[in-house]
């Protein structure tokens, strides 16, 4: 007998000796994991207990905040962290099984119903759980806010309960939790914002054995495929307990069953009749349950569809923000209008064509600024349109707009409009007020053969886009006004500088014409050609800061005077040191650099010198050779050409870009025509 007892005790000892001791991290995330009356509960905990019992694992629990538990599993202080989403960063220090045990997503609570979309979170204070996946994931609320430029101030807390309390106590405007947490104990407003659907796993430290993780996968896979398993029993206990009530028919069925048992002793016939009745009721209730299940499935599909729609809108808003950020104040107005119109057509999926129209409501005049799909060259001829002019900002949708305009437009304008326009089924127009009596009509058109019509979603996106465009438009007008003012002032200063050694004052304008001619021959970009023509007159503006005695000296300059004269390039760059005038600054600073590196102020060589400065360099030398100055008489065209192409004691052909020099050689007679046209009556050697 003693031997039997000894063997039993020995076997128990071996069992305890071989049992796996696992430290489990638990945090407050009801109903998945929580502590209540000093007992650890929840779907994730009870599932793990079931597996541990079957595998003879000994579980030891550590209750702490989620951020602290993340650090502990990283440092291998705990073996398992319950209820965890998967991210690339976490996979560096956490092992995951292949089987998740639940699906979850992020939701946002607010104190009231003032927040209905992600855009409403702009400049708000948002409470989040520190290290929470809905906060730190690449598609979490933090990165979403950065992509959409929402300027959110995030407040980090150690538990979801602290997050919701921060909202209740008006510390934060809204808080991020998972969709099931605690059934909203503080009666906060659950916003329609949902994001980042994830699968929830058990997380294991890197030092845990793989066979333990494999056991988790084995039981989860097995139980999730058995309808009567402990998995579904626990799901009903923790997840669906507030959603599925015990139907009244169950109680009726039990009562009927009791009666059936009693009457069984009285009459087998009575039992049979009652059995048939109960069977029919069960069948009917089963059909009701199936209908209920179908309804739940349908609701889930609607939720997924809503989520996808929101993702699509978010994508478009992010895309809109990126596109608007690429618009440049420095673009020409034509480029600016074209970029705006093409952006709008890209964002609105129904739109096929479009146009932008400027309206002066006082003069009742129209001007087409841009068009896509339609004949813009013809539309530019419409300048007068009697009839409708805007009175307040609004979006409107008009069917068959060409026929509608026939009523309001004069006959000549209508003929042009009809001939220049594509056939249109429907038009969406946003009337934007720039300033008093000046309006912009932003028009998007659907082709006559299209089956589409403008949706409410497109209308909302168009309104957002148009408001952004208006703000940018006003800034663009302000930019152009400032630039023109600055440029007019700079040109006046340049004229003053030239008066010291250019008696006629025409030097700067001839240099502009020569430079424009060269730039066109080089097939440069149209905007750069315009900038070179506009800013080349400012090439010697730095002479304003050079002593007059040096500028007016009739004889050669001494070494010190020449060094001071060369500084006019540096002074010019300082005067023009503004983002408006990058091209102007390059011309003023580098137009005395030489292609072979012998120039000043920096001795640049070849393509180190900006092309605009290379162009003005030759134009300036040619005009200087031709012009009368206090210290010399101007040369004839033929002598000036020979000096540039062959050189003299001051000028070498190597000073110039070979391509520009070749162009000058082949087209120097055009320089002569330009010079003579702008300089009639001047004495030439």
XYZ file of C-alpha atoms in Angstrom:
685
model
C 0.000 0.000 0.000
C 2.837 2.380 0.870
C 4.449 1.654 -2.478
C 1.247 2.637 -4.336
C 0.972 5.917 -2.434
C 4.641 6.637 -3.085
C 4.228 6.005 -6.824
C 1.172 8.298 -6.997
C 2.999 11.097 -5.169
C 6.053 10.597 -7.376
C 3.923 10.883 -10.548
C 2.287 14.053 -9.231
C 5.756 15.470 -8.509
C 6.938 14.646 -12.038
C 3.833 16.294 -13.493
C 4.466 19.481 -11.533
C 8.145 19.343 -12.406
C 7.407 19.130 -16.167
C 4.675 21.787 -16.153
C 5.431 24.965 -18.124
C 5.481 28.079 -15.927
C 4.265 31.057 -17.927
C 4.085 34.691 -16.753
C 1.050 36.368 -18.362
C 0.746 40.159 -18.686
C -2.816 41.455 -18.188
C -4.123 44.999 -18.666
C -7.546 46.598 -18.571
C -9.216 45.975 -21.951
C -12.700 44.774 -21.140
C -14.221 42.399 -22.351
C -11.021 40.821 -23.765
C -8.944 41.066 -20.587
C -9.653 42.700 -17.209
C -9.515 42.324 -13.435
C -12.701 42.132 -11.355
C -12.962 41.296 -7.621
C -9.297 40.190 -7.639
C -10.087 37.688 -10.397
C -8.692 37.840 -13.933
C -11.419 37.533 -16.561
C -12.147 38.092 -20.222
C -12.396 36.266 -23.528
C -8.607 36.136 -24.032
C -7.871 35.056 -20.432
C -10.474 32.290 -20.297
C -9.341 30.902 -23.665
C -5.755 30.791 -22.425
C -6.862 29.098 -19.167
C -8.615 26.371 -21.168
C -5.489 25.700 -23.243
C -3.236 25.819 -20.145
C -5.420 23.264 -18.367
C -5.222 20.866 -21.303
C -1.437 21.290 -21.697
C -0.602 21.330 -17.965
C 0.773 24.892 -18.094
C 1.055 26.879 -14.868
C -0.036 30.503 -15.399
C 1.175 33.353 -13.220
C -0.446 36.753 -13.842
C 1.050 40.264 -13.773
C -1.509 43.083 -13.852
C -0.117 46.392 -15.142
C -0.701 49.217 -17.643
C -0.403 48.409 -21.341
C 2.696 50.636 -21.926
C 4.505 48.980 -18.983
C 3.634 45.485 -20.241
C 5.012 46.336 -23.693
C 8.340 47.203 -22.052
C 8.255 44.041 -19.926
C 7.722 41.685 -22.861
C 10.463 43.530 -24.761
C 12.816 42.836 -21.828
C 11.622 39.187 -21.480
C 10.193 39.917 -18.009
C 6.858 38.315 -19.008
C 6.175 35.428 -21.406
C 2.742 36.317 -22.796
C 0.923 39.608 -23.405
C -2.805 39.083 -23.924
C -4.858 40.851 -26.639
C -2.294 42.409 -28.952
C -2.337 43.746 -32.519
C 0.522 43.044 -34.917
C 2.884 45.748 -36.249
C 6.307 45.634 -37.916
C 7.921 47.332 -34.900
C 6.392 44.885 -32.410
C 7.494 41.874 -34.454
C 11.093 42.888 -33.688
C 10.639 41.785 -30.058
C 7.363 39.783 -29.998
C 6.504 36.385 -31.477
C 2.979 35.967 -32.850
C 1.007 32.754 -33.505
C -0.540 32.401 -36.931
C -4.075 32.229 -35.495
C -5.764 35.430 -34.197
C -8.565 34.980 -31.678
C -10.580 38.133 -32.450
C -11.101 41.006 -34.933
C -11.255 44.595 -33.733
C -11.000 48.193 -34.998
C -10.528 51.691 -33.650
C -13.378 54.079 -32.798
C -13.450 57.656 -31.562
C -15.584 59.017 -28.697
C -16.331 62.696 -28.089
C -18.185 64.663 -25.401
C -20.927 65.690 -27.842
C -21.943 65.150 -31.487
C -19.763 67.935 -32.922
C -17.289 65.430 -34.438
C -18.514 63.364 -37.390
C -15.426 62.940 -39.618
C -11.641 62.960 -39.473
C -11.646 66.564 -40.749
C -13.510 67.616 -37.580
C -10.426 66.570 -35.562
C -8.331 69.433 -36.995
C -6.553 71.398 -34.225
C -8.229 69.213 -31.552
C -6.793 67.514 -28.449
C -7.090 63.717 -28.755
C -6.587 61.237 -25.898
C -4.855 57.964 -26.822
C -3.485 54.862 -25.100
C 0.316 55.002 -25.077
C 1.798 52.444 -27.534
C -1.729 51.484 -28.681
C -1.870 50.041 -32.219
C -4.665 52.460 -33.181
C -2.263 55.275 -32.270
C 1.159 54.088 -33.519
C 0.330 51.869 -36.539
C 1.361 53.163 -39.983
C -2.379 53.562 -40.718
C -3.231 54.662 -37.161
C -4.683 57.990 -36.079
C -1.243 59.621 -35.625
C -0.075 58.993 -39.208
C -3.540 59.741 -40.642
C -3.483 63.150 -38.945
C -0.020 63.906 -40.369
C -1.017 62.890 -43.909
C -4.107 65.125 -43.717
C -2.324 68.032 -41.930
C -4.887 67.974 -39.096
C -2.461 69.438 -36.501
C -3.794 67.186 -33.708
C -2.380 67.521 -30.171
C -2.158 63.969 -28.781
C -2.361 63.235 -25.038
C -1.020 59.777 -24.056
C -2.546 57.765 -21.187
C -1.846 54.382 -19.600
C -5.321 52.849 -20.022
C -8.472 53.141 -22.117
C -10.343 54.144 -18.965
C -8.032 57.148 -18.507
C -8.581 58.002 -22.198
C -12.386 58.155 -21.780
C -12.122 60.027 -18.480
C -9.975 62.680 -20.182
C -12.818 63.235 -22.686
C -15.496 63.243 -19.979
C -13.524 65.790 -17.915
C -13.005 68.075 -20.961
C -9.223 67.648 -20.866
C -9.411 66.337 -24.432
C -11.918 66.855 -27.241
C -12.031 63.171 -28.227
C -10.492 59.786 -27.380
C -9.436 56.678 -29.299
C -10.362 53.196 -28.002
C -11.253 49.852 -29.564
C -14.820 49.186 -30.653
C -15.854 47.035 -27.639
C -14.089 48.644 -24.718
C -16.313 48.726 -21.566
C -19.539 49.526 -23.418
C -18.946 53.296 -22.950
C -19.425 53.689 -19.154
C -19.219 57.508 -19.265
C -22.114 58.078 -21.717
C -19.897 59.721 -24.324
C -20.862 60.257 -27.967
C -19.639 57.437 -30.212
C -18.682 59.178 -33.472
C -19.179 57.491 -36.878
C -15.381 57.486 -37.344
C -13.981 53.936 -37.576
C -10.519 52.995 -38.802
C -7.779 50.338 -38.895
C -9.495 46.928 -38.710
C -6.963 44.525 -37.133
C -6.707 40.917 -35.969
C -5.995 40.399 -32.248
C -3.383 37.838 -31.109
C -1.575 36.501 -28.071
C 1.941 37.982 -28.049
C 4.940 35.949 -26.837
C 8.417 37.036 -25.739
C 11.304 36.093 -28.003
C 12.623 33.484 -25.518
C 9.396 31.415 -25.491
C 9.425 27.912 -26.976
C 7.886 27.498 -30.435
C 5.908 24.417 -29.359
C 3.929 26.570 -26.896
C 2.969 28.939 -29.723
C 2.112 25.936 -31.920
C -0.270 24.662 -29.214
C -2.064 28.030 -29.204
C -2.468 27.774 -32.997
C -3.678 24.173 -32.734
C -6.475 24.837 -30.242
C -7.628 28.139 -31.799
C -7.803 26.584 -35.269
C -9.641 23.540 -33.916
C -12.146 25.441 -31.758
C -12.949 28.106 -34.348
C -14.096 25.329 -36.693
C -16.405 23.694 -34.117
C -19.666 25.516 -33.460
C -20.143 23.979 -30.008
C -16.526 24.551 -28.893
C -15.359 26.456 -25.831
C -14.310 29.309 -28.194
C -17.875 30.057 -29.272
C -19.149 29.483 -25.744
C -16.782 32.202 -24.471
C -17.669 34.486 -27.415
C -21.322 34.265 -26.370
C -20.375 34.872 -22.753
C -18.219 37.971 -23.290
C -18.949 39.435 -26.726
C -22.585 38.741 -27.530
C -24.010 38.778 -24.004
C -25.594 42.212 -24.474
C -26.765 41.531 -27.996
C -28.563 38.163 -27.854
C -31.378 37.800 -25.308
C -32.988 34.530 -24.331
C -36.159 34.455 -26.443
C -39.524 34.030 -24.762
C -40.196 30.941 -26.830
C -37.435 29.063 -24.934
C -39.305 29.491 -21.653
C -42.525 28.428 -23.360
C -40.780 25.402 -24.799
C -39.522 24.392 -21.341
C -43.003 24.759 -19.879
C -44.432 22.708 -22.696
C -41.763 20.058 -22.130
C -42.732 19.776 -18.423
C -46.378 19.418 -19.357
C -45.447 16.822 -21.955
C -43.559 14.744 -19.352
C -46.526 14.857 -16.962
C -49.070 14.040 -19.608
C -46.850 11.222 -20.904
C -48.175 9.137 -18.050
C -51.692 10.034 -18.975
C -51.768 9.672 -22.718
C -49.157 8.911 -25.384
C -51.449 10.552 -27.937
C -51.424 13.834 -26.035
C -47.637 13.693 -25.869
C -47.407 13.207 -29.621
C -49.644 16.219 -30.325
C -47.686 18.452 -27.978
C -44.404 17.232 -29.463
C -45.565 18.219 -32.944
C -46.540 21.671 -31.698
C -43.180 22.231 -30.014
C -41.363 21.037 -33.122
C -43.224 23.580 -35.235
C -42.401 26.336 -32.772
C -38.738 25.335 -32.755
C -38.664 25.354 -36.521
C -40.246 28.798 -36.642
C -37.866 30.188 -34.022
C -34.932 28.657 -35.863
C -36.054 30.485 -38.989
C -36.240 33.687 -36.942
C -32.704 33.096 -35.681
C -31.487 32.506 -39.228
C -33.148 35.756 -40.303
C -31.501 37.525 -37.377
C -28.134 36.062 -38.357
C -28.713 37.205 -41.944
C -29.485 40.690 -40.665
C -26.271 40.720 -38.622
C -24.321 39.643 -41.718
C -25.950 42.400 -43.747
C -25.132 44.973 -41.055
C -21.506 43.813 -41.047
C -21.336 44.174 -44.838
C -22.791 47.693 -44.567
C -20.175 48.536 -41.927
C -17.398 47.274 -44.182
C -18.819 49.233 -47.128
C -19.028 52.384 -44.995
C -15.462 51.876 -43.889
C -14.279 51.471 -47.486
C -16.195 54.602 -48.525
C -14.572 56.555 -45.721
C -11.164 55.233 -46.721
C -11.848 56.359 -50.306
C -12.855 59.851 -49.148
C -9.816 60.038 -46.872
C -7.595 59.037 -49.805
C -9.107 61.759 -51.999
C -8.701 64.387 -49.283
C -5.064 63.407 -48.768
C -4.551 63.462 -52.541
C -6.253 66.874 -52.706
C -3.955 68.240 -49.988
C -0.860 66.949 -51.792
C -1.968 68.387 -55.137
C -2.823 71.790 -53.637
C 0.587 71.884 -51.928
C 2.260 71.500 -55.346
C 0.587 74.594 -56.799
C 3.149 77.368 -57.083
C 2.653 81.108 -56.705
C 5.484 81.567 -59.183
C 3.543 79.818 -61.991
C 2.031 81.987 -64.706
C -1.687 82.644 -64.429
C -2.374 80.357 -67.424
C -0.425 77.508 -65.780
C -2.184 78.201 -62.471
C -5.674 78.068 -64.024
C -4.854 74.905 -66.005
C -3.453 73.149 -62.921
C -6.566 74.010 -60.877
C -8.948 72.778 -63.566
C -7.140 69.500 -64.221
C -6.905 68.837 -60.492
C -10.675 69.277 -60.093
C -11.409 66.918 -63.018
C -9.023 64.345 -61.510
C -10.771 64.497 -58.108
C -14.368 64.354 -59.354
C -14.854 60.940 -61.039
C -17.955 61.932 -63.011
C -16.352 64.993 -64.672
C -15.231 64.739 -68.321
C -14.676 68.418 -69.227
C -14.511 71.759 -67.467
C -13.840 75.487 -67.628
C -12.990 78.475 -65.419
C -14.728 81.796 -66.112
C -13.993 85.252 -64.674
C -17.091 87.442 -64.268
C -17.227 91.196 -63.656
C -20.783 91.568 -62.362
C -20.692 95.364 -62.594
C -19.732 95.406 -66.288
C -21.592 92.141 -66.954
C -18.536 90.778 -68.752
C -17.139 87.249 -69.019
C -13.629 85.996 -69.659
C -12.734 82.318 -70.060
C -9.497 81.699 -68.119
C -9.086 77.994 -68.882
C -10.921 75.073 -70.488
C -10.449 71.317 -70.686
C -12.051 69.315 -73.507
C -13.693 72.408 -75.017
C -12.164 74.729 -77.651
C -10.452 77.278 -75.407
C -9.246 79.510 -78.257
C -12.831 80.036 -79.420
C -14.181 80.480 -75.868
C -11.696 83.315 -75.248
C -13.647 85.362 -77.806
C -16.697 85.517 -75.499
C -16.460 88.785 -73.581
C -20.074 89.732 -73.009
C -22.935 87.640 -71.695
C -26.187 89.338 -70.803
C -28.322 87.640 -68.158
C -27.268 85.734 -65.065
C -24.496 87.114 -62.835
C -23.704 85.660 -59.374
C -25.044 87.279 -56.213
C -23.878 84.813 -53.538
C -21.499 81.875 -53.315
C -23.120 78.499 -53.990
C -22.833 75.201 -55.824
C -25.482 74.396 -58.392
C -26.048 71.537 -60.826
C -27.594 72.303 -64.217
C -28.786 69.876 -66.866
C -28.176 70.728 -70.548
C -26.426 74.001 -69.708
C -25.805 75.065 -73.323
C -29.546 75.332 -74.001
C -30.060 77.162 -70.694
C -27.467 79.791 -71.609
C -29.304 80.475 -74.887
C -31.986 82.274 -72.897
C -29.554 84.591 -71.097
C -26.703 85.201 -73.575
C -26.644 87.490 -76.580
C -26.818 85.763 -79.961
C -23.179 86.238 -80.986
C -21.788 84.929 -77.690
C -24.166 81.956 -77.722
C -23.065 80.910 -81.232
C -19.432 80.896 -80.113
C -20.296 78.981 -76.917
C -22.213 76.284 -78.786
C -19.545 75.837 -81.454
C -16.683 75.682 -78.936
C -18.301 73.357 -76.359
C -18.457 69.587 -76.251
C -22.015 68.172 -75.921
C -22.826 68.347 -72.190
C -25.315 66.295 -70.154
C -24.858 67.917 -66.740
C -22.743 70.716 -65.246
C -21.697 71.405 -61.647
C -20.828 75.067 -61.013
C -19.290 76.691 -57.945
C -19.663 80.492 -57.966
C -16.709 81.901 -55.984
C -16.487 85.532 -54.897
C -12.940 86.943 -55.169
C -13.848 90.490 -54.177
C -16.709 92.908 -54.618
C -18.264 92.520 -58.104
C -15.562 90.019 -59.210
C -16.448 86.326 -59.392
C -15.048 83.023 -60.613
C -17.314 80.350 -62.082
C -15.681 76.940 -61.660
C -17.512 74.556 -64.040
C -17.239 70.749 -64.359
C -19.135 68.963 -67.165
C -20.375 65.405 -67.829
C -20.375 64.207 -71.438
C -23.783 63.849 -73.119
C -23.254 60.093 -73.638
C -22.269 59.353 -70.029
C -24.638 57.489 -67.695
C -23.180 59.249 -64.638
C -24.567 62.165 -62.625
C -22.803 64.181 -59.946
C -23.096 62.485 -56.517
C -23.445 64.208 -53.140
C -19.955 62.976 -52.271
C -18.517 64.652 -55.382
C -20.421 67.820 -54.543
C -18.847 67.886 -51.063
C -15.337 67.224 -52.389
C -15.790 69.915 -55.072
C -16.846 72.420 -52.408
C -13.753 71.629 -50.291
C -11.523 71.906 -53.343
C -13.099 75.167 -54.512
C -12.693 76.781 -51.076
C -9.024 75.776 -50.996
C -8.627 77.069 -54.550
C -10.214 80.410 -53.621
C -7.780 80.923 -50.739
C -4.881 80.036 -53.018
C -6.315 82.295 -55.740
C -6.442 85.330 -53.460
C -2.879 84.656 -52.312
C -1.784 84.309 -55.941
C -3.311 87.718 -56.800
C -1.575 89.222 -53.784
C 1.683 87.570 -54.849
C 1.430 89.006 -58.384
C 0.618 92.466 -57.058
C 3.604 92.393 -54.674
C 5.897 91.048 -57.390
C 4.832 93.748 -59.882
C 5.302 96.469 -57.277
C 8.736 95.174 -56.352
C 9.715 94.788 -60.019
C 8.594 98.330 -60.956
C 10.613 99.726 -58.073
C 13.662 97.642 -59.072
C 13.416 98.835 -62.696
C 13.316 102.460 -61.569
C 16.379 101.872 -59.393
C 18.128 100.150 -62.322
C 17.389 103.158 -64.535
C 18.916 105.445 -61.912
C 22.036 103.239 -61.777
C 22.407 103.338 -65.591
C 22.202 107.147 -65.715
C 25.793 107.331 -64.469
C 27.301 105.759 -67.596
C 24.405 105.451 -70.083
C 23.452 108.862 -71.363
C 20.390 107.684 -73.271
C 19.113 105.322 -70.560
C 18.318 102.726 -73.218
C 21.067 100.209 -72.383
C 18.977 98.097 -70.023
C 16.104 97.789 -72.522
C 18.409 96.815 -75.397
C 20.022 94.151 -73.188
C 16.512 92.830 -72.450
C 15.678 92.550 -76.170
C 19.027 90.884 -77.020
C 18.618 88.435 -74.132
C 15.075 87.535 -75.137
C 16.236 86.896 -78.728
C 19.016 84.535 -77.537
C 16.731 82.687 -75.074
C 14.160 82.036 -77.805
C 16.838 80.767 -80.205
C 18.004 78.349 -77.474
C 14.401 77.025 -77.179
C 14.312 77.606 -73.416
C 11.157 77.145 -71.342
C 8.550 79.842 -72.013
C 8.452 81.064 -68.411
C 12.250 81.286 -68.231
C 12.275 83.317 -71.475
C 9.751 85.731 -69.947
C 11.760 85.962 -66.705
C 15.008 86.645 -68.580
C 13.300 89.417 -70.591
C 11.709 90.881 -67.452
C 14.735 90.739 -65.156
C 17.735 91.303 -67.455
C 17.341 95.124 -67.131
C 18.277 94.688 -63.458
C 21.728 93.192 -64.222
C 23.661 96.287 -63.047
C 21.339 97.403 -60.242
C 24.216 96.903 -57.790
C 25.909 100.017 -59.228
C 23.557 102.039 -57.021
C 25.915 101.222 -54.147
C 29.136 102.060 -56.072
C 30.722 105.469 -55.457
C 29.682 107.995 -58.156
C 33.263 109.117 -58.674
C 34.155 105.602 -59.852
C 31.132 105.328 -62.140
C 31.764 108.760 -63.725
C 35.538 108.497 -64.046
C 36.556 109.147 -67.692
C 39.957 107.444 -67.544
C 40.944 103.903 -66.634
C 40.204 102.699 -63.087
C 43.098 101.975 -60.721
C 43.361 98.600 -58.952
C 41.362 99.603 -55.856
C 38.664 101.313 -57.941
C 38.354 98.232 -60.175
C 38.009 95.916 -57.151
C 35.239 98.163 -55.802
C 33.520 98.255 -59.229
C 33.470 94.447 -59.387
C 31.472 94.396 -56.139
C 28.404 95.737 -57.967
C 27.520 92.072 -58.725
C 27.474 91.237 -54.999
C 25.508 94.393 -54.169
C 22.969 93.580 -56.889
C 22.423 90.070 -55.465
C 21.766 91.559 -52.017
C 19.220 94.031 -53.391
C 17.413 91.188 -55.211
C 17.687 88.613 -52.401
C 14.043 87.553 -52.392
C 12.259 84.340 -53.505
C 10.356 86.418 -56.073
C 13.580 87.197 -57.949
C 15.701 84.053 -58.204
C 16.334 84.581 -61.930
C 16.988 88.310 -61.422
C 19.453 87.559 -58.609
C 21.311 85.010 -60.783
C 21.635 87.551 -63.587
C 22.881 90.357 -61.308
C 25.359 88.099 -59.460
C 26.809 86.025 -62.324
C 26.608 88.085 -65.557
C 30.336 88.965 -65.319
C 31.403 85.314 -64.866
C 33.265 83.957 -67.939
C 32.730 80.548 -69.526
C 36.479 79.789 -69.234
C 36.571 80.705 -65.528
C 38.270 84.114 -65.808
C 35.286 86.161 -64.637
C 34.132 87.557 -61.292
C 32.999 87.536 -58.508
C 33.601 83.762 -57.988
C 35.503 82.590 -61.070
C 32.814 80.076 -62.056
C 33.319 77.993 -65.183
C 31.070 76.448 -67.853
C 27.648 75.261 -66.728
C 28.387 76.301 -63.146
C 27.113 79.650 -64.412
C 23.275 79.815 -64.677
C 22.115 79.930 -68.328
C 20.290 83.221 -67.761
C 23.563 84.871 -66.676
C 25.441 83.362 -69.673
C 22.859 84.888 -72.033
C 22.923 88.354 -70.447
C 26.748 88.272 -70.408
C 26.958 88.288 -74.221
C 24.036 90.716 -74.615
C 25.661 93.124 -72.130
C 29.100 92.977 -73.824
C 27.619 93.581 -77.298
C 25.624 96.599 -76.128
C 28.553 97.971 -74.101
C 30.769 97.810 -77.213
C 28.150 99.632 -79.268
C 27.267 102.304 -76.686
C 28.823 105.701 -75.904
C 30.120 105.924 -72.345
C 31.838 108.803 -70.417
C 35.185 107.120 -71.034
C 34.731 105.959 -74.684
C 32.838 106.238 -77.971
C 30.638 103.367 -79.156
C 31.844 100.970 -81.896
C 30.030 100.063 -85.094
C 28.166 96.761 -85.317
C 30.892 95.235 -87.508
C 33.708 96.116 -85.105
C 31.662 94.889 -82.101
C 31.027 91.536 -83.866
C 34.723 91.149 -84.701
C 35.764 91.837 -81.093
C 33.286 89.257 -79.722
C 34.128 86.561 -82.278
C 37.931 87.129 -82.474
C 38.757 89.029 -79.278
C 40.876 92.061 -78.355
C 42.948 93.090 -75.317
C 39.842 92.957 -73.044
C 37.465 90.452 -74.630
C 37.995 86.810 -75.679
C 35.641 84.396 -77.500
C 36.404 81.910 -74.713
C 34.481 84.164 -72.319
C 31.162 82.998 -73.825
C 29.149 79.771 -73.995
C 30.146 78.197 -77.374
C 26.519 77.523 -78.280
C 25.513 81.131 -77.562
C 28.591 82.413 -79.430
C 27.694 80.288 -82.489
C 24.129 81.593 -82.326
C 25.466 85.176 -82.239
C 27.755 84.515 -85.202
C 24.868 83.199 -87.319
C 22.331 85.843 -86.216
C 24.374 88.968 -85.443
C 22.456 90.983 -88.050
C 19.332 90.573 -85.864
C 21.294 92.215 -83.014
C 22.062 95.112 -85.357
C 18.361 95.535 -86.223
C 17.334 95.467 -82.566
C 20.035 97.989 -81.647
C 19.163 100.394 -84.452
C 15.440 100.166 -83.721
C 15.960 101.084 -80.056
C 18.808 103.552 -80.569
C 18.007 105.836 -83.470
C 20.120 108.990 -83.630
C 23.126 107.841 -81.604
C 26.701 108.595 -82.866
C 28.656 105.479 -83.866
C 32.317 105.215 -84.847
